Every structure is written in C-alpha cells, then in structure tokens.
XYZ file of C-alpha atoms in Angstrom:
173
model
C 97.832 76.180 156.460
C 99.907 79.354 156.761
C 102.362 78.364 153.885
C 98.888 77.181 151.292
C 97.265 80.951 152.295
C 100.987 82.850 151.510
C 101.584 81.196 148.484
C 98.342 81.662 147.237
C 98.454 85.049 147.893
C 102.073 85.135 146.087
C 100.494 83.460 143.248
C 97.628 85.725 142.796
C 99.564 89.171 142.957
C 101.957 87.650 140.624
C 99.263 87.054 138.147
C 97.547 90.554 138.838
C 101.055 91.821 138.003
C 101.578 89.940 134.771
C 98.116 90.858 133.136
C 98.504 94.868 134.111
C 102.153 94.680 132.350
C 100.506 93.694 129.639
C 98.385 96.629 129.082
C 101.318 98.773 129.966
C 103.004 100.668 127.120
C 107.084 99.895 126.853
C 109.164 103.003 127.855
C 112.424 103.655 126.426
C 115.073 106.516 126.544
C 114.581 108.595 122.780
C 115.731 111.894 121.983
C 115.364 113.467 125.386
C 111.783 112.803 125.799
C 110.340 108.696 126.097
C 109.268 105.962 123.195
C 106.143 104.310 124.347
C 104.639 101.514 122.284
C 100.917 101.312 121.676
C 99.118 98.712 119.939
C 95.801 98.044 118.885
C 95.159 94.009 119.079
C 91.950 92.691 117.025
C 91.305 96.151 115.641
C 90.119 97.243 119.261
C 91.217 100.657 120.896
C 93.986 100.138 123.142
C 94.739 103.138 125.777
C 98.439 103.491 126.754
C 99.048 105.949 129.792
C 101.572 108.387 129.390
C 102.494 112.241 130.598
C 101.444 113.694 127.180
C 101.639 117.741 128.606
C 105.334 117.738 126.295
C 103.049 116.398 123.097
C 103.221 113.300 121.134
C 104.324 112.589 117.716
C 104.530 109.194 115.876
C 108.040 107.878 115.851
C 107.768 104.274 114.014
C 104.516 102.570 112.711
C 104.897 99.019 113.253
C 101.911 97.801 111.599
C 100.387 97.063 108.120
C 97.093 98.838 109.254
C 97.453 102.710 108.611
C 98.447 104.885 111.730
C 96.785 108.093 111.139
C 96.230 110.811 113.443
C 93.124 111.456 114.591
C 91.726 108.661 113.035
C 93.464 105.555 114.249
C 95.717 107.083 116.822
C 95.588 110.315 118.886
C 96.154 111.469 122.490
C 94.631 113.474 125.508
C 96.251 114.199 128.738
C 95.596 110.911 130.040
C 97.807 108.973 127.393
C 98.126 107.616 123.366
C 95.400 105.803 121.954
C 95.445 103.097 118.961
C 92.818 101.613 117.116
C 91.756 99.804 114.013
C 94.943 97.625 114.070
C 97.196 100.423 114.518
C 100.858 99.213 116.460
C 103.303 102.413 116.503
C 106.036 103.314 118.838
C 105.219 107.338 119.722
C 107.749 109.856 120.809
C 106.422 111.502 124.500
C 108.049 115.320 124.761
C 109.486 115.882 128.013
C 106.619 116.576 130.279
C 105.413 120.273 131.060
C 105.543 123.240 128.638
C 108.845 124.432 129.386
C 111.899 123.480 128.220
C 112.581 120.859 125.653
C 108.578 120.047 125.092
C 108.139 120.075 121.574
C 104.189 119.807 121.689
C 102.038 120.262 118.580
C 104.256 123.407 117.054
C 103.204 123.939 113.907
C 101.624 120.568 113.359
C 104.222 119.310 111.542
C 105.904 117.773 114.596
C 108.630 120.446 115.735
C 112.087 119.607 116.537
C 114.795 121.416 114.234
C 115.350 120.496 110.645
C 112.880 120.987 107.537
C 109.622 119.528 107.147
C 109.386 117.751 103.935
C 105.703 116.262 101.942
C 106.363 113.365 99.849
C 103.325 111.473 98.494
C 103.336 108.242 96.181
C 100.531 108.815 94.148
C 98.763 105.932 92.425
C 101.333 103.351 93.993
C 104.212 104.508 92.297
C 107.440 105.419 93.812
C 108.284 109.203 94.292
C 111.631 110.654 95.614
C 111.467 114.035 97.011
C 114.645 115.580 97.123
C 116.327 117.171 100.256
C 119.697 117.533 101.990
C 119.721 114.582 104.615
C 122.759 115.053 107.074
C 121.700 113.112 110.435
C 118.361 111.233 109.130
C 114.377 111.315 108.512
C 111.390 110.416 109.883
C 107.674 109.953 109.464
C 106.192 112.958 111.563
C 102.783 112.734 109.870
C 101.050 110.280 107.636
C 98.888 111.742 105.589
C 97.532 108.220 103.681
C 95.321 105.282 104.565
C 98.307 103.243 102.773
C 100.614 102.312 105.699
C 103.772 104.395 105.878
C 106.686 101.726 107.135
C 110.021 102.781 107.145
C 112.236 100.634 105.090
C 109.265 99.072 103.122
C 107.220 101.841 101.732
C 109.132 104.951 102.561
C 113.235 105.707 103.505
C 115.915 108.084 103.090
C 119.863 108.469 102.174
C 121.630 111.406 101.804
C 119.774 113.219 98.825
C 116.221 112.879 100.281
C 113.168 110.829 101.176
C 111.622 108.108 98.919
C 107.618 106.672 99.234
C 106.235 103.805 97.789
C 102.693 101.504 97.829
C 100.577 104.969 98.183
C 102.535 106.149 101.210
C 102.080 109.547 101.735
C 103.205 112.173 104.773
C 105.367 114.612 106.185
C 108.889 113.728 107.103
C 111.421 115.787 109.405
C 114.762 116.209 107.768
C 117.837 116.480 110.171
C-alpha cells in the first residue's frame, strides 16, 4: 500500500513539473543578459515570467506572424507577453537599473553602435548602406509583415537588406 501511494505521488509530482515547464520561458546566456523564448500558440496571449528591470528587446523573431512591440508583444515588471502568433527570442537586460542594464534608452534598443532604419516598400528588396563590423540585429519591427533574419532581412559588411515588406530599426555593431 505504501509503495503504491508513494509511486502515485511521484507520478503526480512529475506530471505537475512537466506541465509547469511547458509554459516556462527558456533562458540562455546572451550578451551579458539573458535570452528567453516566448511563444503565442494558436494566436492566444502567453505570459513568460522574467526580471525585466533591465529592459527587454526583441532579439530574433521565430514566427511568420509579425512581432510588433505594443501590438503583439510587450513587457511589464512581471515579464514578457506575446500574442497574435508572435514567437520570438527576447533579450532581457541585466537586472536593476545600474551598470549593464540598457532598458528603453532612446527607445532604439540601447547598446553601442549605430541605429539604422531600413524599409522594404511595396515588398521590394532594399539595401541600406552602413559599415558593419561585428553584426546587425533587428531592435524594432515597424511593419505588419514579418522581419525574419535570413528570409526578409539580413546583413553583410556593407549594410542591411530588407525585403517582403519588412520595415524596421537595426542596431549596427
């Protein structure tokens, strides 16, 4: 009898842990902060717990659905939320408001380097010239069309290219 109760309790505990792990964000070290993956499944809003005191920015969009700050993703002091099918990796600034936190400085995404706006109008490819030393990344999507690195935007040493209606701000390092 004792063995049956103990094994049933272990099974229930394991199932509860699996269920809670499914909704938990995935953390990875990135650039001094952390990166979490937050995904809206079936267009529903999903909340991912995170310490956002150091700010949040979209690091990599994974979905074909647009991830637009304030519309299909955002954050507050409890964490990051996504909706409308947005799936993305988000960089979480280091906690607190002290050293290393970049927060919302200038709403351009902070960090070093130049911020470049590049727009694909009428779904045409466009090239925006800039001197790129280490890389470029999307810091704010301005379009309803998705901006997915390698598909609708990319970079090389001479700048950033966009296509398929992607419009956004890019940090150049």
